[in-house]
């Protein structure tokens, strides 16, 4: 791409190493991988990060320039606070000590996350549930409530004297960009250095929100990620370290770990997909499709749903995934078998049970009652899955043909890959329900909630 990539990258490396606690192996280089849809990338060996080069609410001077009341409020709002920090450092231009880093961060034109897709492009995802999770309107509401008022009330802090303040539209656009950067690049880091607050090996996880804050991690966020990763970020009392988790050959790209995300979520958060994440694909089954497949009186269905919720069954949709997605596909491209959640089967059993069976709730049914109910559940499950599949406009076979034929642009290709993975799960799940009655889904899986 025709820009000053090399110049900016070299300036960033010099800035990164100017911090006393930073180190960078001579074998590491930043490469322009944007033509491959992967941004910058780091090859071969690893590095340490000086905590003072980490950009957060703790290291930026912004909060110290705001009234204590605002500081106290933002200390409990990690997303708005870091968005404000990024906006502030961006607007300071050359005056920001993070300038070599901030100017490397992507612009709106660089993002392929779903927040930046047009309606026409989003339509390519067809019936994928990920479309309901983009949250653009919610994000703008948050900007208007927590970000814009702070900037407007303290305009002289955010805008240098020679700069004309942005209008609300410009600020919201900038806030979207910074929120997308946080979504794609930020890490969770510990607020304290107590060793007993981290994993036993020091690895920073997403389950420690009460002792963590979101922060921008120069150099670490240059790494791309894949399911077959070879590096992870570790934190100790003095610095942060990117360490290899397996042997990395010379010239091999260092790849971080994003966790077990389905490709739909990978696309929403990071704006790309890879086939290695296909093993983590999921399909979501909403409650209304399940109740629509029940041949019972509406009041009776409502009564039973209420009882099930009281007994602890989560009714907020159901996820179909694979049995052991921790094992990546082998060379034979075989994927782990599909997994029908037991909670879905429990619900179908409860909704299809006749009144006599319902009165025996949580009691042992005789064999004939169980067999009859199992058959009804397999039939209903088949209808639910078939109806879910019918919400997509094309078949899995048609999508495979589209991908094989080529000619799709990058976003179309990613959308087709996501929706194809979901259809493949549905096709496999439907095949499971078409087995012989004695080997149907409901008889081969334990029904712990009902029986």
GROMACS .gro file of N, CA and C in nm, residues 157-218:
model
  186
  157UNK      N    1  -0.917   2.127   2.751
  157UNK     CA    2  -0.827   2.017   2.784
  157UNK      C    3  -0.805   1.928   2.662
  158UNK      N    4  -0.911   1.899   2.592
  158UNK     CA    5  -0.902   1.804   2.480
  158UNK      C    6  -0.846   1.869   2.353
  159UNK      N    7  -0.886   1.992   2.325
  159UNK     CA    8  -0.845   2.055   2.199
  159UNK      C    9  -0.736   2.159   2.223
  160UNK      N   10  -0.619   2.138   2.162
  160UNK     CA   11  -0.514   2.241   2.172
  160UNK      C   12  -0.570   2.375   2.123
  161UNK      N   13  -0.512   2.485   2.171
  161UNK     CA   14  -0.564   2.618   2.144
  161UNK      C   15  -0.573   2.650   1.996
  162UNK      N   16  -0.483   2.588   1.918
  162UNK     CA   17  -0.483   2.618   1.774
  162UNK      C   18  -0.581   2.531   1.696
  163UNK      N   19  -0.646   2.438   1.763
  163UNK     CA   20  -0.737   2.346   1.696
  163UNK      C   21  -0.882   2.392   1.714
  164UNK      N   22  -0.962   2.374   1.607
  164UNK     CA   23  -1.106   2.401   1.615
  164UNK      C   24  -1.176   2.277   1.668
  165UNK      N   25  -1.253   2.288   1.777
  165UNK     CA   26  -1.321   2.170   1.832
  165UNK      C   27  -1.412   2.103   1.730
  166UNK      N   28  -1.417   1.971   1.736
  166UNK     CA   29  -1.505   1.895   1.648
  166UNK      C   30  -1.650   1.917   1.688
  167UNK      N   31  -1.741   1.911   1.590
  167UNK     CA   32  -1.883   1.914   1.623
  167UNK      C   33  -1.924   1.777   1.674
  168UNK      N   34  -2.051   1.763   1.716
  168UNK     CA   35  -2.096   1.636   1.775
  168UNK      C   36  -2.082   1.521   1.677
  169UNK      N   37  -2.113   1.543   1.550
  169UNK     CA   38  -2.102   1.437   1.451
  169UNK      C   39  -1.958   1.390   1.439
  170UNK      N   40  -1.866   1.485   1.435
  170UNK     CA   41  -1.725   1.449   1.425
  170UNK      C   42  -1.675   1.376   1.548
  171UNK      N   43  -1.723   1.418   1.666
  171UNK     CA   44  -1.684   1.351   1.790
  171UNK      C   45  -1.737   1.209   1.798
  172UNK      N   46  -1.861   1.190   1.757
  172UNK     CA   47  -1.918   1.055   1.758
  172UNK      C   48  -1.842   0.965   1.661
  173UNK      N   49  -1.809   1.017   1.545
  173UNK     CA   50  -1.731   0.940   1.448
  173UNK      C   51  -1.595   0.902   1.508
  174UNK      N   52  -1.530   0.996   1.575
  174UNK     CA   53  -1.401   0.968   1.638
  174UNK      C   54  -1.417   0.867   1.752
  175UNK      N   55  -1.525   0.880   1.829
  175UNK     CA   56  -1.551   0.786   1.938
  175UNK      C   57  -1.573   0.645   1.885
  176UNK      N   58  -1.644   0.632   1.772
  176UNK     CA   59  -1.663   0.501   1.710
  176UNK      C   60  -1.529   0.440   1.672
  177UNK      N   61  -1.443   0.523   1.616
  177UNK     CA   62  -1.311   0.472   1.577
  177UNK      C   63  -1.233   0.423   1.699
  178UNK      N   64  -1.232   0.503   1.806
  178UNK     CA   65  -1.157   0.465   1.925
  178UNK      C   66  -1.218   0.343   1.994
  179UNK      N   67  -1.351   0.333   1.995
  179UNK     CA   68  -1.415   0.215   2.053
  179UNK      C   69  -1.381   0.090   1.973
  180UNK      N   70  -1.375   0.104   1.841
  180UNK     CA   71  -1.340  -0.010   1.756
  180UNK      C   72  -1.195  -0.050   1.777
  181UNK      N   73  -1.108   0.047   1.799
  181UNK     CA   74  -0.968   0.017   1.830
  181UNK      C   75  -0.958  -0.060   1.960
  182UNK      N   76  -1.033  -0.017   2.061
  182UNK     CA   77  -1.031  -0.088   2.189
  182UNK      C   78  -1.084  -0.230   2.173
  183UNK      N   79  -1.194  -0.244   2.099
  183UNK     CA   80  -1.251  -0.376   2.075
  183UNK      C   81  -1.149  -0.471   2.011
  184UNK      N   82  -1.074  -0.419   1.914
  184UNK     CA   83  -0.985  -0.503   1.835
  184UNK      C   84  -0.846  -0.518   1.896
  185UNK      N   85  -0.801  -0.418   1.973
  185UNK     CA   86  -0.661  -0.415   2.012
  185UNK      C   87  -0.633  -0.414   2.162
  186UNK      N   88  -0.728  -0.371   2.244
  186UNK     CA   89  -0.700  -0.355   2.387
  186UNK      C   90  -0.683  -0.490   2.457
  187UNK      N   91  -0.606  -0.486   2.565
  187UNK     CA   92  -0.586  -0.602   2.652
  187UNK      C   93  -0.645  -0.571   2.789
  188UNK      N   94  -0.673  -0.676   2.865
  188UNK     CA   95  -0.708  -0.660   3.005
  188UNK      C   96  -0.580  -0.679   3.086
  189UNK      N   97  -0.543  -0.581   3.167
  189UNK     CA   98  -0.423  -0.590   3.250
  189UNK      C   99  -0.460  -0.571   3.395
  190UNK      N  100  -0.377  -0.625   3.482
  190UNK     CA  101  -0.405  -0.618   3.624
  190UNK      C  102  -0.385  -0.477   3.677
  191UNK      N  103  -0.474  -0.437   3.767
  191UNK     CA  104  -0.462  -0.306   3.831
  191UNK      C  105  -0.355  -0.306   3.939
  192UNK      N  106  -0.331  -0.425   3.996
  192UNK     CA  107  -0.232  -0.435   4.103
  192UNK      C  108  -0.126  -0.534   4.063
  193UNK      N  109  -0.023  -0.547   4.143
  193UNK     CA  110   0.088  -0.638   4.114
  193UNK      C  111   0.090  -0.758   4.206
  194UNK      N  112  -0.019  -0.780   4.280
  194UNK     CA  113  -0.022  -0.893   4.372
  194UNK      C  114  -0.020  -1.023   4.294
  195UNK      N  115   0.075  -1.108   4.329
  195UNK     CA  116   0.092  -1.231   4.253
  195UNK      C  117  -0.027  -1.323   4.267
  196UNK      N  118  -0.094  -1.319   4.384
  196UNK     CA  119  -0.204  -1.413   4.405
  196UNK      C  120  -0.330  -1.370   4.332
  197UNK      N  121  -0.329  -1.258   4.260
  197UNK     CA  122  -0.446  -1.214   4.187
  197UNK      C  123  -0.439  -1.256   4.041
  198UNK      N  124  -0.331  -1.318   4.000
  198UNK     CA  125  -0.316  -1.364   3.863
  198UNK      C  126  -0.326  -1.515   3.859
  199UNK      N  127  -0.335  -1.571   3.740
  199UNK     CA  128  -0.327  -1.715   3.724
  199UNK      C  129  -0.194  -1.763   3.779
  200UNK      N  130  -0.185  -1.890   3.811
  200UNK     CA  131  -0.062  -1.942   3.870
  200UNK      C  132   0.059  -1.924   3.779
  201UNK      N  133   0.033  -1.916   3.648
  201UNK     CA  134   0.144  -1.895   3.555
  201UNK      C  135   0.156  -1.748   3.512
  202UNK      N  136   0.073  -1.660   3.569
  202UNK     CA  137   0.082  -1.519   3.537
  202UNK      C  138   0.004  -1.476   3.416
  203UNK      N  139  -0.068  -1.569   3.350
  203UNK     CA  140  -0.140  -1.535   3.228
  203UNK      C  141  -0.263  -1.451   3.259
  204UNK      N  142  -0.279  -1.343   3.186
  204UNK     CA  143  -0.392  -1.253   3.207
  204UNK      C  144  -0.515  -1.308   3.136
  205UNK      N  145  -0.624  -1.331   3.210
  205UNK     CA  146  -0.745  -1.385   3.152
  205UNK      C  147  -0.856  -1.282   3.156
  206UNK      N  148  -0.969  -1.315   3.093
  206UNK     CA  149  -1.083  -1.223   3.088
  206UNK      C  150  -1.175  -1.237   3.207
  207UNK      N  151  -1.145  -1.331   3.302
  207UNK     CA  152  -1.234  -1.360   3.412
  207UNK      C  153  -1.199  -1.283   3.539
  208UNK      N  154  -1.110  -1.184   3.530
  208UNK     CA  155  -1.062  -1.114   3.648
  208UNK      C  156  -1.096  -0.967   3.640
  209UNK      N  157  -1.219  -0.935   3.594
  209UNK     CA  158  -1.255  -0.797   3.566
  209UNK      C  159  -1.244  -0.708   3.690
  210UNK      N  160  -1.267  -0.767   3.808
  210UNK     CA  161  -1.265  -0.685   3.928
  210UNK      C  162  -1.125  -0.635   3.961
  211UNK      N  163  -1.020  -0.694   3.908
  211UNK     CA  164  -0.884  -0.649   3.937
  211UNK      C  165  -0.812  -0.605   3.811
  212UNK      N  166  -0.886  -0.581   3.703
  212UNK     CA  167  -0.824  -0.549   3.576
  212UNK      C  168  -0.881  -0.420   3.517
  213UNK      N  169  -0.804  -0.364   3.426
  213UNK     CA  170  -0.851  -0.251   3.348
  213UNK      C  171  -0.811  -0.273   3.204
  214UNK      N  172  -0.886  -0.212   3.112
  214UNK     CA  173  -0.852  -0.221   2.971
  214UNK      C  174  -0.740  -0.123   2.941
  215UNK      N  175  -0.647  -0.167   2.857
  215UNK     CA  176  -0.532  -0.083   2.823
  215UNK      C  177  -0.483  -0.117   2.684
  216UNK      N  178  -0.421  -0.018   2.621
  216UNK     CA  179  -0.359  -0.037   2.491
  216UNK      C  180  -0.215  -0.080   2.513
  217UNK      N  181  -0.173  -0.185   2.445
  217UNK     CA  182  -0.046  -0.250   2.470
  217UNK      C  183   0.044  -0.240   2.347
  218UNK      N  184   0.123  -0.133   2.335
  218UNK     CA  185   0.211  -0.120   2.219
  218UNK      C  186   0.297  -0.243   2.197
   0.00000   0.00000   0.00000
